[in-house]
CSV table of C-alpha atoms in Angstrom, one decimal:
chain,number,residue,atom,x,y,z
A,1,MET,CA,135.2,83.8,134.0
A,2,PRO,CA,135.0,87.7,133.5
A,3,ILE,CA,131.7,89.4,133.9
A,4,ASP,CA,130.1,90.5,130.8
A,5,THR,CA,129.6,94.4,131.4
A,6,ALA,CA,128.8,95.4,127.8
A,7,PRO,CA,126.3,98.2,127.5
A,8,ASP,CA,124.2,96.0,125.3
A,9,SER,CA,124.1,93.0,127.7
A,10,GLN,CA,123.3,95.4,130.8
A,11,GLU,CA,120.4,96.7,128.7
A,12,ARG,CA,119.0,93.4,128.0
A,13,ARG,CA,119.2,92.4,131.6
A,14,GLU,CA,117.1,95.8,132.5
A,15,VAL,CA,114.8,94.7,129.8
A,16,GLU,CA,114.2,91.2,131.2
A,17,ARG,CA,113.9,92.7,134.9
A,18,LEU,CA,111.3,95.0,133.8
A,19,LEU,CA,109.3,92.4,131.9
A,20,GLN,CA,109.7,90.0,134.8
A,21,ARG,CA,108.0,92.7,137.2
A,22,ALA,CA,105.4,93.2,134.7
A,23,SER,CA,104.5,89.6,134.3
A,24,VAL,CA,104.5,88.9,138.2
A,25,GLY,CA,101.8,91.7,138.3
A,26,HIS,CA,99.9,90.4,135.1
A,27,ARG,CA,100.1,94.0,133.9
A,28,GLU,CA,97.7,94.9,131.2
A,29,LEU,CA,99.0,95.7,127.8
A,30,MET,CA,98.0,96.4,124.2
A,31,VAL,CA,99.6,94.4,121.2
A,32,ASN,CA,99.3,96.1,117.7
A,33,SER,CA,100.1,94.1,114.6
A,34,SER,CA,100.6,96.3,111.5
A,35,GLN,CA,100.7,93.3,109.2
A,36,LEU,CA,97.2,92.3,110.3
A,37,GLY,CA,96.0,95.7,111.0
A,38,ALA,CA,94.8,95.3,114.3
A,39,SER,CA,95.3,95.7,118.2
A,40,TRP,CA,94.6,93.4,121.0
A,41,LEU,CA,94.1,94.0,124.7
A,42,GLY,CA,95.8,91.4,127.0
A,43,VAL,CA,98.2,90.9,130.0
A,44,PHE,CA,101.6,89.6,130.6
A,45,ARG,CA,101.5,85.8,131.7
A,46,LYS,CA,105.1,85.1,132.4
A,47,ILE,CA,108.8,85.3,131.2
A,48,GLU,CA,110.3,82.0,130.3
A,49,GLU,CA,113.6,80.9,128.6
A,50,SER,CA,114.0,84.4,127.0
A,51,GLU,CA,110.4,84.7,125.7
A,52,VAL,CA,107.6,87.0,126.7
A,53,GLN,CA,104.4,85.1,127.1
A,54,LEU,CA,101.0,86.9,126.7
A,55,THR,CA,97.4,86.3,126.9
A,56,LEU,CA,95.3,88.4,124.7
A,57,GLU,CA,91.5,88.9,124.3
A,58,LEU,CA,90.2,87.7,121.0
A,59,ASN,CA,89.0,90.7,118.6
A,60,ASP,CA,87.1,90.6,115.4
A,61,VAL,CA,90.4,89.5,113.5
A,62,GLN,CA,89.6,85.7,113.6
A,63,THR,CA,93.3,84.6,113.1
A,64,LEU,CA,96.5,83.5,114.9
A,65,PHE,CA,99.7,85.3,114.5
A,66,ASP,CA,102.3,83.7,112.2
A,67,ALA,CA,105.7,83.0,113.5
A,68,GLY,CA,108.0,86.0,112.5
A,69,ASP,CA,105.3,88.6,112.5
A,70,PHE,CA,106.4,92.0,113.7
A,71,CYS,CA,104.4,93.4,116.6
A,72,THR,CA,104.3,96.4,119.0
A,73,VAL,CA,103.8,95.9,122.7
A,74,THR,CA,102.8,99.0,125.0
A,75,PHE,CA,102.1,99.0,128.7
A,76,ASN,CA,102.0,101.3,131.6
A,77,TYR,CA,104.8,100.9,134.3
A,78,ASP,CA,105.7,103.7,137.1
A,79,ASP,CA,103.1,106.0,135.5
A,80,HIS,CA,104.7,106.0,132.1
A,81,ALA,CA,103.9,104.1,128.7
A,82,HIS,CA,106.4,101.8,127.8
A,83,VAL,CA,106.7,100.3,124.2
A,84,PHE,CA,108.9,97.7,122.5
A,85,LEU,CA,109.1,96.1,119.0
A,86,THR,CA,109.4,92.2,118.7
A,87,THR,CA,108.5,89.3,116.6
A,88,VAL,CA,106.1,86.4,117.2
A,89,LYS,CA,107.5,83.1,118.2
A,90,ARG,CA,104.3,81.1,118.3
A,91,SER,CA,100.6,81.6,119.0
A,92,LYS,CA,97.6,79.3,119.9
A,93,LEU,CA,94.1,79.3,120.9
A,94,GLY,CA,93.8,79.0,124.5
A,95,GLN,CA,91.5,76.6,126.6
A,96,GLN,CA,89.4,79.6,127.8
A,97,GLY,CA,88.9,80.9,124.2
A,98,GLN,CA,91.7,83.4,124.6
A,99,LEU,CA,94.8,84.0,122.4
A,100,ASP,CA,98.1,82.7,124.0
A,101,VAL,CA,101.1,84.4,122.4
A,102,ALA,CA,105.0,83.9,122.8
A,103,LEU,CA,107.2,86.6,121.8
A,104,TYR,CA,110.8,86.9,121.5
A,105,MET,CA,112.5,88.9,124.1
A,106,PRO,CA,113.0,92.6,122.8
A,107,ASP,CA,116.5,94.1,122.7
A,108,ALA,CA,115.1,97.3,124.3
A,109,ILE,CA,112.1,99.0,125.8
A,110,HIS,CA,111.6,102.7,125.3
A,111,THR,CA,109.6,105.2,127.2
A,112,ALA,CA,106.7,106.2,124.7
A,113,GLY,CA,106.4,109.6,124.1
A,114,ARG,CA,109.8,110.6,124.9
A,115,ARG,CA,111.3,109.6,121.4
A,116,ASN,CA,109.6,108.5,118.3
A,117,LEU,CA,108.2,105.2,118.2
A,118,TYR,CA,109.8,102.7,115.8
A,119,ARG,CA,106.5,102.9,114.0
A,120,VAL,CA,103.3,104.6,115.4
A,121,PRO,CA,100.5,102.1,115.2
A,122,ILE,CA,97.4,103.4,113.7
A,123,LEU,CA,94.4,102.7,115.6
A,124,ARG,CA,91.3,101.9,113.6
A,125,ASP,CA,89.1,104.7,115.0
A,126,LEU,CA,91.8,107.3,114.1
A,127,PRO,CA,90.2,109.3,111.1
A,128,MET,CA,93.3,109.4,108.9
A,129,ALA,CA,92.5,109.5,105.2
A,130,VAL,CA,95.1,108.3,102.7
A,131,ARG,CA,95.4,108.7,99.0
A,132,ILE,CA,98.0,107.0,96.9
A,133,GLU,CA,98.8,107.8,93.2
A,134,SER,CA,101.1,106.0,90.9
A,135,VAL,CA,103.3,107.6,88.3
A,136,ALA,CA,101.1,106.0,85.8
A,137,GLY,CA,98.3,108.1,87.1
A,138,PHE,CA,96.3,105.3,89.0
A,139,SER,CA,94.9,106.5,92.3
A,140,CYS,CA,93.2,104.8,95.1
A,141,SER,CA,92.4,105.2,98.8
A,142,ALA,CA,94.1,103.3,101.5
A,143,SER,CA,94.4,102.7,105.1
A,144,ALA,CA,97.5,103.6,107.2
A,145,GLN,CA,98.6,100.7,109.3
A,146,ASP,CA,101.7,102.4,111.1
A,147,ILE,CA,103.8,105.6,110.6
A,148,ASN,CA,106.8,107.6,111.4
A,149,THR,CA,108.7,110.5,110.0
A,150,SER,CA,110.5,108.2,107.5
A,151,GLY,CA,107.6,106.2,106.1
A,152,VAL,CA,104.3,104.6,106.4
A,153,ARG,CA,102.6,101.2,106.0
A,154,LEU,CA,99.4,101.1,103.9
A,155,ARG,CA,96.8,98.5,103.4
A,156,LEU,CA,95.1,98.5,100.0
A,157,GLN,CA,92.1,96.7,98.3
A,158,ALA,CA,93.5,93.4,96.5
A,159,GLN,CA,92.6,94.7,93.1
A,160,ASP,CA,94.6,98.1,93.9
A,161,PHE,CA,97.6,96.4,95.5
A,162,THR,CA,98.4,94.6,92.2
A,163,ARG,CA,98.9,97.9,90.6
A,164,PHE,CA,102.0,98.9,92.5
A,165,MET,CA,105.5,97.4,92.5
A,166,ILE,CA,108.7,97.5,94.3
A,167,GLY,CA,110.9,100.6,93.6
A,168,GLU,CA,108.1,102.4,92.1
A,169,ASP,CA,107.7,106.3,93.2
A,170,VAL,CA,104.4,107.4,94.3
A,171,HIS,CA,102.5,110.4,95.7
A,172,LEU,CA,100.7,110.3,98.9
A,173,THR,CA,98.1,112.6,100.6
A,174,LEU,CA,97.6,111.9,104.3
A,175,THR,CA,95.0,113.8,106.2
A,176,LEU,CA,94.0,113.7,109.8
A,177,ASN,CA,91.7,116.3,111.3
A,178,ASP,CA,93.1,119.8,110.0
A,179,ILE,CA,96.5,118.3,109.2
A,180,SER,CA,97.3,117.5,105.6
A,181,VAL,CA,100.5,116.1,104.4
A,182,HIS,CA,101.6,115.6,100.5
A,183,ARG,CA,104.6,113.6,100.2
A,184,GLU,CA,106.6,111.8,97.4
A,185,ALA,CA,107.7,108.0,98.4
A,186,ASP,CA,108.8,104.9,97.1
A,187,VAL,CA,107.7,101.4,97.6
A,188,ARG,CA,110.2,99.5,99.6
A,189,HIS,CA,108.0,96.5,100.6
A,190,LEU,CA,105.0,94.4,99.3
A,191,ASP,CA,103.1,92.0,101.5
A,192,GLY,CA,100.9,90.0,99.4
A,193,ARG,CA,99.1,88.2,102.4
A,194,THR,CA,97.6,91.3,103.7
A,195,CYS,CA,97.8,93.6,100.6
A,196,ALA,CA,100.2,96.1,102.3
A,197,LEU,CA,102.8,98.5,101.1
A,198,GLY,CA,105.7,99.6,102.8
A,199,LEU,CA,106.7,103.2,101.8
A,200,HIS,CA,109.5,105.3,102.5
A,201,PHE,CA,109.2,109.1,102.2
A,202,LEU,CA,111.6,110.9,99.9
A,203,ILE,CA,113.4,113.9,100.9
A,204,THR,CA,111.5,117.2,100.8
A,205,GLU,CA,112.9,120.7,101.0
A,206,ASP,CA,109.3,122.1,101.8
A,207,PRO,CA,109.5,123.0,105.5
A,208,ASP,CA,105.7,123.0,105.5
A,209,GLU,CA,105.6,119.5,104.6
A,210,LYS,CA,108.3,118.4,106.8
A,211,GLN,CA,106.5,120.2,109.8
A,212,ASN,CA,103.2,118.8,108.9
A,213,THR,CA,104.6,115.1,108.7
A,214,GLY,CA,105.9,115.6,112.2
A,215,LEU,CA,102.5,117.0,113.5
A,216,LEU,CA,100.6,114.1,111.8
A,217,VAL,CA,102.9,111.4,113.4
A,218,ARG,CA,102.6,113.0,116.8
A,219,GLU,CA,98.8,113.3,116.7
A,220,ALA,CA,98.8,109.7,115.8
A,221,GLU,CA,101.2,108.8,118.7
A,222,ARG,CA,99.0,110.9,121.1
A,223,SER,CA,95.9,109.0,120.1
A,224,TYR,CA,97.7,105.6,120.5
A,225,LEU,CA,99.2,106.6,124.0
A,226,ARG,CA,95.8,107.8,125.2
A,227,ARG,CA,94.4,104.4,124.6
A,228,VAL,CA,97.5,102.8,126.2
A,229,ASN,CA,97.3,105.2,129.3
A,230,ARG,CA,93.7,103.8,130.1
A,231,LEU,CA,95.4,100.4,130.6
A,232,GLU,CA,95.6,100.1,134.5
């Protein structure tokens, strides 16, 4: 039988080997769910049958993960923060009061900070202010759940969420410290369970807005990685 040496299968084996090493040492990690708008600290438990099993500390979000939820997992290895995006397979409350979660094996693990994260999770203590305005003139505040240079996920109050629809163009103002970004975007996704909007930034020819968007994303990533780098 020929050996499969395709690059994608080689990368998958490297992923499995790295996660096996992390699980043997019960390495600490942080899980972020943009859909739930929260982060959990925890440890790798074991790798079994192509799934990643974690034990997480409970936080103030008193809920289990739903199967199929997206989440970002970040951990330190060899003095570098590593990150991967995956989906939840199952979750349950453990006997010791912790949260036991099984994730699907990711296709790739990236060294955080050396490339843009798929979406940078926004930590709750990051002072990012967001304002969203519809074409009809309705305006409200929102909280950012994750962001990259292509778009952002926002969580709204329930009464405000109902004022937006898929395909609608909106105007966004995002402010973080001394960085302010003004971008046009369109609504790509609606999540009624969490009252979240998935937005895609429209192309801008303004070089200042392009630069400020990149600066804001990098500042959010730095904040996230500072938290991860404290996991030892």
